[in-house]
Coordinates of C-alpha atoms in Angstrom, one line a residue:
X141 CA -23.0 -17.9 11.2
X142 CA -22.2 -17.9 7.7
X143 CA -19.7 -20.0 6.1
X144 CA -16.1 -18.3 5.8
X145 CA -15.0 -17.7 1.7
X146 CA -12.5 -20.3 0.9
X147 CA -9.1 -18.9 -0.4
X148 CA -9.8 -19.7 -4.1
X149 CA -13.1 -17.9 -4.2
X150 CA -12.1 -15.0 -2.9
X151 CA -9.3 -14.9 -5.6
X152 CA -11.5 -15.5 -8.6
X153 CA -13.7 -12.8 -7.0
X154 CA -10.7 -9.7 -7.6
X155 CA -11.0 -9.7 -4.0
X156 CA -7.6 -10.3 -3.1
X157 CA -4.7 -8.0 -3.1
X158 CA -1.6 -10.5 -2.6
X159 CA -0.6 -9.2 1.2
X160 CA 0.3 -12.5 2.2
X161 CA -1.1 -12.4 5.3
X162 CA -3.4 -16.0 4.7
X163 CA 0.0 -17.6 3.8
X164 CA 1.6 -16.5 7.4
X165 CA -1.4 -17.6 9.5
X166 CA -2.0 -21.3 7.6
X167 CA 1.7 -21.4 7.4
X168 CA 3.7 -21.9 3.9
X169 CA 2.9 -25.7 4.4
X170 CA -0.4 -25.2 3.5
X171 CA -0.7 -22.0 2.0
X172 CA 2.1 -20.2 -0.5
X173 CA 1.9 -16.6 -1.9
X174 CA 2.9 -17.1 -5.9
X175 CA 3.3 -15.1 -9.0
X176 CA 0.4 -16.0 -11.5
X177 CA 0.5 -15.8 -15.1
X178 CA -1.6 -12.2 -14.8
X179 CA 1.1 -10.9 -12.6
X180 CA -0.4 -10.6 -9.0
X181 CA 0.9 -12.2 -6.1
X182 CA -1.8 -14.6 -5.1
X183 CA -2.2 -18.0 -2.4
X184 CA -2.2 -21.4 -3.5
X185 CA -3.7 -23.5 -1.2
X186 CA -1.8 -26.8 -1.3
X187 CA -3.1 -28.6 1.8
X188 CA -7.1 -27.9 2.7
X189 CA -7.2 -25.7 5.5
X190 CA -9.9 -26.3 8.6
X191 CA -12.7 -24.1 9.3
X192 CA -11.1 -22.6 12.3
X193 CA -8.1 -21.2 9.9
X194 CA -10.5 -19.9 7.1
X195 CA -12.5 -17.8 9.4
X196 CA -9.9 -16.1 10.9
X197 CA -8.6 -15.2 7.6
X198 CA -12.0 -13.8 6.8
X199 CA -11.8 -12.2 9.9
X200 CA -8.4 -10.2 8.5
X201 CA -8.2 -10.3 5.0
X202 CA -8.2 -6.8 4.0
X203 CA -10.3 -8.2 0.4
X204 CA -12.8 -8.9 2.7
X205 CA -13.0 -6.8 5.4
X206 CA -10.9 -2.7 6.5
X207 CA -12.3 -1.6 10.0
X208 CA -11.5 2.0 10.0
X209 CA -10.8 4.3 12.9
X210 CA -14.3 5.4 13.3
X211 CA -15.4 8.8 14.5
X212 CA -13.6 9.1 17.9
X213 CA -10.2 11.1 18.0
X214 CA -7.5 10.3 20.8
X215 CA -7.4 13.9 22.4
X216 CA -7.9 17.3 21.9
X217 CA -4.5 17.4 19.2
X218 CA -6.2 15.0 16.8
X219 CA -9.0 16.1 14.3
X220 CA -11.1 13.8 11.8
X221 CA -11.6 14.8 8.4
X222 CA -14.6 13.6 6.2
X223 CA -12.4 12.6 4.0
X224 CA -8.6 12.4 5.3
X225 CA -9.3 10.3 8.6
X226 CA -7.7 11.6 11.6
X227 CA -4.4 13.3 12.3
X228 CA -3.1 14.9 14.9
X229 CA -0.5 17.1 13.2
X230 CA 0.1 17.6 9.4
X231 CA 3.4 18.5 7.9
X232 CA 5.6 18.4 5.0
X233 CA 9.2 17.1 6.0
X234 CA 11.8 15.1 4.5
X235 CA 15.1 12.9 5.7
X236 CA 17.7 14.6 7.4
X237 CA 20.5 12.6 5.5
X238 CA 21.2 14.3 2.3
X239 CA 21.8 10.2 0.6
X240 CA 18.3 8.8 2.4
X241 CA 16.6 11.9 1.2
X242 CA 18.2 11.6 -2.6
X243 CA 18.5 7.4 -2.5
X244 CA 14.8 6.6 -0.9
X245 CA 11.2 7.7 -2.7
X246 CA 9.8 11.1 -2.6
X247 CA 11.9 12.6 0.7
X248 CA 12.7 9.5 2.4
X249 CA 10.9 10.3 5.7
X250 CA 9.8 6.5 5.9
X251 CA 13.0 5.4 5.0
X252 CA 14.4 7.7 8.1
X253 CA 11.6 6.6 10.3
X254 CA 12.6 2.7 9.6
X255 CA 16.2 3.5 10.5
X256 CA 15.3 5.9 13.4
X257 CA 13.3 3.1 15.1
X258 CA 15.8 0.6 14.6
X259 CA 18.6 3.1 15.9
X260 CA 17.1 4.2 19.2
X261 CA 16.2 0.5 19.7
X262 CA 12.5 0.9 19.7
X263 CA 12.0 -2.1 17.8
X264 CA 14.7 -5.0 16.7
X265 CA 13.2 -5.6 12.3
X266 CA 11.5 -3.2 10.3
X267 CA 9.1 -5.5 7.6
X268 CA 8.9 -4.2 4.2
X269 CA 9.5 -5.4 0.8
X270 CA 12.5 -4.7 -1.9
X271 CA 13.7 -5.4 -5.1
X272 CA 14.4 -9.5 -5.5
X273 CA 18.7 -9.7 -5.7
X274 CA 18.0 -12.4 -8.4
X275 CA 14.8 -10.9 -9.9
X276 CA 15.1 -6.9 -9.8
X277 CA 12.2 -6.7 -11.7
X278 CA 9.9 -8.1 -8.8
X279 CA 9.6 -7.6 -5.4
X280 CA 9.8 -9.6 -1.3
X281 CA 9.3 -9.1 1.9
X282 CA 12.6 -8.5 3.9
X283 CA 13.0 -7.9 7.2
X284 CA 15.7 -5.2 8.2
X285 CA 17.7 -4.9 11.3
X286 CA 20.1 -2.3 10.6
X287 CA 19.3 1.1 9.4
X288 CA 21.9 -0.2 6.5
X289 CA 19.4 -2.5 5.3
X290 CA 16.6 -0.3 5.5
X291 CA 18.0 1.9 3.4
X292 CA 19.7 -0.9 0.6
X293 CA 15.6 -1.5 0.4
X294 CA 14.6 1.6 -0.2
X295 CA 12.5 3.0 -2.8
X296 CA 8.9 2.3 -4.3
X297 CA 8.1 -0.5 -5.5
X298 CA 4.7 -0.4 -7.4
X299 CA 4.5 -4.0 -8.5
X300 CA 3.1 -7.0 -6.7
X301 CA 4.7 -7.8 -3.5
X302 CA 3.7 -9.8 -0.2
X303 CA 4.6 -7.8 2.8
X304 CA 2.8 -9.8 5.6
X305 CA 3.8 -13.5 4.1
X306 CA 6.1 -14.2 7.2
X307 CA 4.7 -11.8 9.4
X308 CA 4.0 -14.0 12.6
X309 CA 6.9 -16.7 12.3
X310 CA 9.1 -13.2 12.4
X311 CA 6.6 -12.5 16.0
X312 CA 7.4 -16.0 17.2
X313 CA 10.8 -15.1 17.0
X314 CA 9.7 -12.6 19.9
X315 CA 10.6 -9.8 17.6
X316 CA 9.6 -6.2 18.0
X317 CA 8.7 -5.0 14.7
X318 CA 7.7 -1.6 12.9
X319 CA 5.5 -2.2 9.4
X320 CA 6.1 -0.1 6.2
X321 CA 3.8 -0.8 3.6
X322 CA 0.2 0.0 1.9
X323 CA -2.5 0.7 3.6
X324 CA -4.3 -2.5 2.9
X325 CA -1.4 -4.4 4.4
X326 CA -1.4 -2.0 7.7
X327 CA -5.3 -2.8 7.4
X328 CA -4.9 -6.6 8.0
X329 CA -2.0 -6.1 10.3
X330 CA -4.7 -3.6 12.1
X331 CA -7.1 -6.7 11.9
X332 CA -5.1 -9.0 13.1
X333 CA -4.3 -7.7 16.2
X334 CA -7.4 -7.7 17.4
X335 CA -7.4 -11.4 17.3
X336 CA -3.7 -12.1 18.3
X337 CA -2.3 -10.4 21.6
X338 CA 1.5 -11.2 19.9
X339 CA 0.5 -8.9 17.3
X340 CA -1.2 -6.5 19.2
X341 CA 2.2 -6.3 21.6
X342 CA 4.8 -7.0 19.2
X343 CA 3.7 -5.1 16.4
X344 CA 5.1 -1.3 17.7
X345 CA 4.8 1.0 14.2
X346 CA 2.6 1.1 11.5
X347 CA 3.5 3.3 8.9
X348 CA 2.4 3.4 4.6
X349 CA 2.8 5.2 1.7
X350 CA -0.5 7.2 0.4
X351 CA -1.2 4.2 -2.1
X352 CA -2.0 5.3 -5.4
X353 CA -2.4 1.7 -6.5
X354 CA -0.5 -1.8 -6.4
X355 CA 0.0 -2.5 -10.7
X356 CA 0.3 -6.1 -11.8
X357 CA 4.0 -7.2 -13.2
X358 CA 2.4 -6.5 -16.7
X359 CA 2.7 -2.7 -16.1
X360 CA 6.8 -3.5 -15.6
X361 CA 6.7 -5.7 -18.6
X362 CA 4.9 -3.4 -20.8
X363 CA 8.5 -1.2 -19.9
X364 CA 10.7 -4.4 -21.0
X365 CA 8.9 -4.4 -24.1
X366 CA 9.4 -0.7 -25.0
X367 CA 12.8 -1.1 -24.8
X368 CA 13.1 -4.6 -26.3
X369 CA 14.2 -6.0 -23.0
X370 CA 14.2 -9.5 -21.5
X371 CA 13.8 -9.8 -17.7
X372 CA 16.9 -12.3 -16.8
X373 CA 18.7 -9.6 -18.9
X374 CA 18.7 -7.0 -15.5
X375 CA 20.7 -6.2 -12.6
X376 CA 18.3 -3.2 -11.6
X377 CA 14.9 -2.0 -12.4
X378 CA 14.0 1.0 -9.8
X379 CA 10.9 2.8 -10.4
X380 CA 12.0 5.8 -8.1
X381 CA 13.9 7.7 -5.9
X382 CA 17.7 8.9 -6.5
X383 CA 15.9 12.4 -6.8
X384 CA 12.0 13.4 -6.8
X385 CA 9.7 11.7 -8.2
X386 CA 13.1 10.5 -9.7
X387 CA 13.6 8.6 -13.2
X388 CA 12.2 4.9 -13.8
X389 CA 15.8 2.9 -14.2
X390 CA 16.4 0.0 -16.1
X391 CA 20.2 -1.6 -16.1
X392 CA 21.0 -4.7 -17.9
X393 CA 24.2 -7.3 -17.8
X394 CA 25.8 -6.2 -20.1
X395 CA 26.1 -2.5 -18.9
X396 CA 23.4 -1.1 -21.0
X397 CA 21.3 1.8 -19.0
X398 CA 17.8 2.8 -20.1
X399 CA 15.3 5.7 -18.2
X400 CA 12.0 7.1 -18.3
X401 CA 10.8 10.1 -16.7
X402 CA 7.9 10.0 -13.9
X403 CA 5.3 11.4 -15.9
X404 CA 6.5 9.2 -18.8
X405 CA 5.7 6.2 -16.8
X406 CA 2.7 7.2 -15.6
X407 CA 1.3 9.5 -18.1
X408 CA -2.1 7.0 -19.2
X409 CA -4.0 6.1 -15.9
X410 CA -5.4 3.1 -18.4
X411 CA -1.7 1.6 -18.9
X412 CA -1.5 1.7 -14.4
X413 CA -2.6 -2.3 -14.6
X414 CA -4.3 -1.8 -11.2
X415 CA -5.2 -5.0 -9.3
X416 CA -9.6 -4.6 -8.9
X417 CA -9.1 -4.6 -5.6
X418 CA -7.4 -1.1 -5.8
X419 CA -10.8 0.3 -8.0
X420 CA -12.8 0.3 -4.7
X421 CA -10.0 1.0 -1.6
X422 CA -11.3 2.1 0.8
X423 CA -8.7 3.6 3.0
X424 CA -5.7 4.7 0.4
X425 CA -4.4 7.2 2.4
X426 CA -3.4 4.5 5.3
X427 CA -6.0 6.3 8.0
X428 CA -5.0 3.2 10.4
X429 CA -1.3 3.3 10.5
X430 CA 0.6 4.9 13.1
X431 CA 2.2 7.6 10.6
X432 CA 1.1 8.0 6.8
X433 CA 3.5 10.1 4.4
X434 CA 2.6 11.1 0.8
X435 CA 3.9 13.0 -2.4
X436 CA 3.2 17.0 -2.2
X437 CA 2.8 17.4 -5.5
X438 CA 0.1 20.8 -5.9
X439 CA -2.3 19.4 -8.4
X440 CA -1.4 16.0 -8.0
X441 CA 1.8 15.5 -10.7
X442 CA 5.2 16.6 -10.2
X443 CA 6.1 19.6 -13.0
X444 CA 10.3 18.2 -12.4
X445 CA 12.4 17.3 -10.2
X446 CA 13.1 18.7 -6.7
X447 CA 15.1 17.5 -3.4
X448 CA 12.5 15.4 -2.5
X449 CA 9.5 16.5 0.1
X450 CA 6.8 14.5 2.0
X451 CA 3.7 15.3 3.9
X452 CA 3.3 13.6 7.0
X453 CA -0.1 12.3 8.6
X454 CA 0.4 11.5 12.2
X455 CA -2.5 9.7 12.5
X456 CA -1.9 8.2 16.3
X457 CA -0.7 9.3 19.6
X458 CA 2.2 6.8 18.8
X459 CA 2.4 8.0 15.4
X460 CA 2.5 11.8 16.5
X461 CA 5.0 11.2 19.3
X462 CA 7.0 9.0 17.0
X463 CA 7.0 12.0 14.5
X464 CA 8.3 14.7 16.8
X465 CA 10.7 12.7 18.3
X466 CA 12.4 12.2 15.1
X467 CA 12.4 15.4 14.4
X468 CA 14.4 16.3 18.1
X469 CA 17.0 13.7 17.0
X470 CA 17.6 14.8 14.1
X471 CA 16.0 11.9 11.7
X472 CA 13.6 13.9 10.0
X473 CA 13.3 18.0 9.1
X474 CA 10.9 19.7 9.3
X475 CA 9.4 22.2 6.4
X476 CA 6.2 23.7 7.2
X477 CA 2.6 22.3 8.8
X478 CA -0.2 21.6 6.2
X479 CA -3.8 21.2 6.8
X480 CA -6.1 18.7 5.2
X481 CA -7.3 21.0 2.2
X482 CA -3.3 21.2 1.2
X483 CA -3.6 17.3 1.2
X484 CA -7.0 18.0 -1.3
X485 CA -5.3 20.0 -3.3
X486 CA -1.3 17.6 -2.8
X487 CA -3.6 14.2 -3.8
X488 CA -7.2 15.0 -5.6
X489 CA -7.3 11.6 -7.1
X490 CA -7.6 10.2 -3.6
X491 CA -10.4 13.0 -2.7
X492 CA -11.9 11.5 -6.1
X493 CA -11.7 7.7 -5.1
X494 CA -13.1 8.4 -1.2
X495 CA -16.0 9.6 -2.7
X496 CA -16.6 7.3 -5.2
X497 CA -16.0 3.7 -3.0
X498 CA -19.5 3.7 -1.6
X499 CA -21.6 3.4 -5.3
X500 CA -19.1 1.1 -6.5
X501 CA -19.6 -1.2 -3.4
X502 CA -23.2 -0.5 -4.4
X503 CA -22.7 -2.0 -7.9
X504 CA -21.0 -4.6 -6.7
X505 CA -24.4 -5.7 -4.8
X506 CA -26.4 -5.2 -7.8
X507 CA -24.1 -7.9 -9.6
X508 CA -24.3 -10.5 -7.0
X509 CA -20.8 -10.0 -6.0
X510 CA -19.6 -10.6 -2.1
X511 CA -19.2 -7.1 -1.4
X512 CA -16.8 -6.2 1.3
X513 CA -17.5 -4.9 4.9
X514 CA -15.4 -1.3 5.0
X515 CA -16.9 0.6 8.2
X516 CA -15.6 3.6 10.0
X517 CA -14.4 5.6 7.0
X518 CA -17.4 7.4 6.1
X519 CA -17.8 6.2 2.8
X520 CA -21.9 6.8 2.8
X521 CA -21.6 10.0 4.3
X522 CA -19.6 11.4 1.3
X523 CA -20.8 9.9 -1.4
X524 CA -23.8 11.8 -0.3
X525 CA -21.9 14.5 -1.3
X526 CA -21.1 13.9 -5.1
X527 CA -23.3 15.7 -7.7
X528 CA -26.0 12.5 -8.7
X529 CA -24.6 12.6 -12.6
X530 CA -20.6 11.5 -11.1
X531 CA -22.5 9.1 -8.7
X532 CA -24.3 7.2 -11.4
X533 CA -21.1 7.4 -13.4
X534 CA -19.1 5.6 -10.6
X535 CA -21.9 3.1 -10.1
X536 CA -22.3 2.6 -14.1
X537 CA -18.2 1.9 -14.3
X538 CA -18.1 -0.6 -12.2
X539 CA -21.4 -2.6 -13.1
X540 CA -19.7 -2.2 -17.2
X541 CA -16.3 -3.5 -15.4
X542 CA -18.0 -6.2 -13.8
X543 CA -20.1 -7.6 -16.8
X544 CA -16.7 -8.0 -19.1
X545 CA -14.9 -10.1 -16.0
X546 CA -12.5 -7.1 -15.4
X547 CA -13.0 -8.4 -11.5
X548 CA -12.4 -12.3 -12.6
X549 CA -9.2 -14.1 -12.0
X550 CA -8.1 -18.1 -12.2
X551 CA -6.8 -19.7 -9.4
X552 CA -3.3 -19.6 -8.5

């Protein structure tokens, strides 16, 4: 057996995607989640941890390690895709509530999920992160038990946050608890519960967003300089919702208000700030939560505003029966089902990236690099189906990415 990666190394490595999940198993004694100067939420180790500790980190780390849901479906209602993972009913809906579906991101449907499960008493906390009171600019892990405070957190929030950083001192509390996050998070939380039976049982919902990336705090700060902004000068910076996709909004002290629009903020792909970790995800499109809802965009971008719509990826039994019951109370509405080519055509970029994971994982093992175990989400199989000229280009990026230290990153 091979000796586990210590915290540090698998930082330095662009391996690590600040989900806080080390911090809650060594405890915040000995492990704390902390901004760094680049912007990412990453661990400091302050006491050494025992060998023990450090392999079941490995074990979950979602850097390290996303165990997919393989090949096998529940029953006859649920259908793999190559590339879209397993659902058993596809659907565009959106929150019932006229102020969830205008206040939340896209059309609030996990907003209305959170508060569903938290109304009908299926679990007693949703986890998720919001804006920081004090810091609006940044973002925590909160835990909501009122359908109040899951929608006062509402919203995306596309800069570094650490979902999972309390995640089993909230369990110990014997707490029933849904997860809304990213699919990495749901990953480790996935992970994890196939070492920990209080996770496994306490741990009823996992539902994400369809990630298209976690940006560093530069991306945000790039916006404060634009408009020659100081970040103790805010009381809110929201990057959506309040409409769909909805205006990035920026309010300062001294009543000042400044917006830009979706595609304003997100025009230049090269100006995103990705973490690495997001150039090679493997599952982006959350195919182990319980429930995964997306933007229904045709093509990909918004062309203006609308009421706000989401498709829905019912991925589990749990998931589906979650997703109807809503539906009979009265949480969610429904549009119209979808099929996976509607998600092709709703999110090509993630068709893009599932087919280009497996070469870059392959140029990470040219470059000596520990390259992460993703299994079960038939990343070989289609990057067999790329023409050889986009292959080579995917492998070629990331060997050019890797030889200028785009991966590298000090220590927190």
């Amino acid at each position: 057996m091979t000796d586990p990666l210590d915290l540090d190394s698998i930082v330095r490595q662009g391996l690590c995607i600040g989900c806080g999940l080390c911090q809650s198993i060594a405890g915040g004694e000995r492990v704390r989640m902390c901004l760094t100067r680049k912007g990412v939420e990453r661990p400091q180790t302050r006491e050494p941890l025992d060998l023990e500790t450090l392999r079941l980190i490995n074990a979950v780390c979602p850097g390290l390690k996303v165990a997919g849901p393989g090949s096998e479906v529940p029953d006859g209602r649920f259908d793999t895709d190559p590339v879209w993972g397993p659902a058993g009913r596809l659907a565009i809906a959106h929150a019932s509530d006229p102020e969830v579906r205008h206040r939340a991101a896209t059309g609030g449907v996990l907003t209305a999920l959170g508060q569903y499960l938290l109304a009908a008493g299926k679990v007693d906390g949703v986890l998720h992160v919001r804006a920081s009171d004090a810091r609006p600019m940044r973002s925590e892990a909160c835990l909501s038990r009122t359908p109040a405070e899951v929608l006062a957190a509402c919203g995306s929030r596309y800069g570094p946050a650490a979902p999972l950083s309390e995640l089993l001192q909230h369990l110990k509390d014997g707490l029933r608890l849904a997860v809304i996050a990213k699919p990495c998070d749901i990953g480790a939380v996935r992970l994890l519960a196939r070492e920990n039976q209080q996770v496994a049982q306490q741990v009823k919902y996992c539902l994400a967003m369809v990630c298209g990336g976690a940006s560093e705090l530069g991306k945000s700060r790039a916006v404060l300089k634009q408009f020659g902004l100081r970040e103790e000068e805010l009381t809110l910076f929201r990057y959506r919702g309040h409409g769909n996709p909805g205006p990035t909004r920026l309010e300062t002290r001294d009543g000042r208000a400044f917006e830009l629009g979706y595609n304003e903020m997100w025009a230049e792909e090269k100006g995103w700030q990705l973490q690495f970790r997001c150039k090679i995800c493997p599952d982006a499109i959350g195919e182990q939560t319980d429930i995964a809802a997306a933007d229904v965009w045709p093509g990909g971008s918004p062309s203006g505003e609308d009421a706000g719509f989401n498709g829905v990826l019912a991925r589990t039994p749990a998931g589906l029966a979650l997703f109807e019951e809503a539906l009979v109370a009265g949480a969610l509405t429904w549009v119209r089902d979808i099929d996976f080519r509607d998600m092709d055509d709703f999110q090509p970029h993630q068709v893009r990236k599932k087919h280009a994971v497996h070469d870059r994982l392959q140029a990470m093992a040219e470059a000596g690099m520990t390259v992460p175990d993703f299994h079960g989400l038939r990343l070989a199989e289609l990057a067999r189906e790329v023409d050889p000229e986009e292959r080579a280009r995917n492998y070629r990026g990331m060997l050019e990415r890797l030889e200028r230290g785009a991966n590298r990153e000090p220590v927190a």
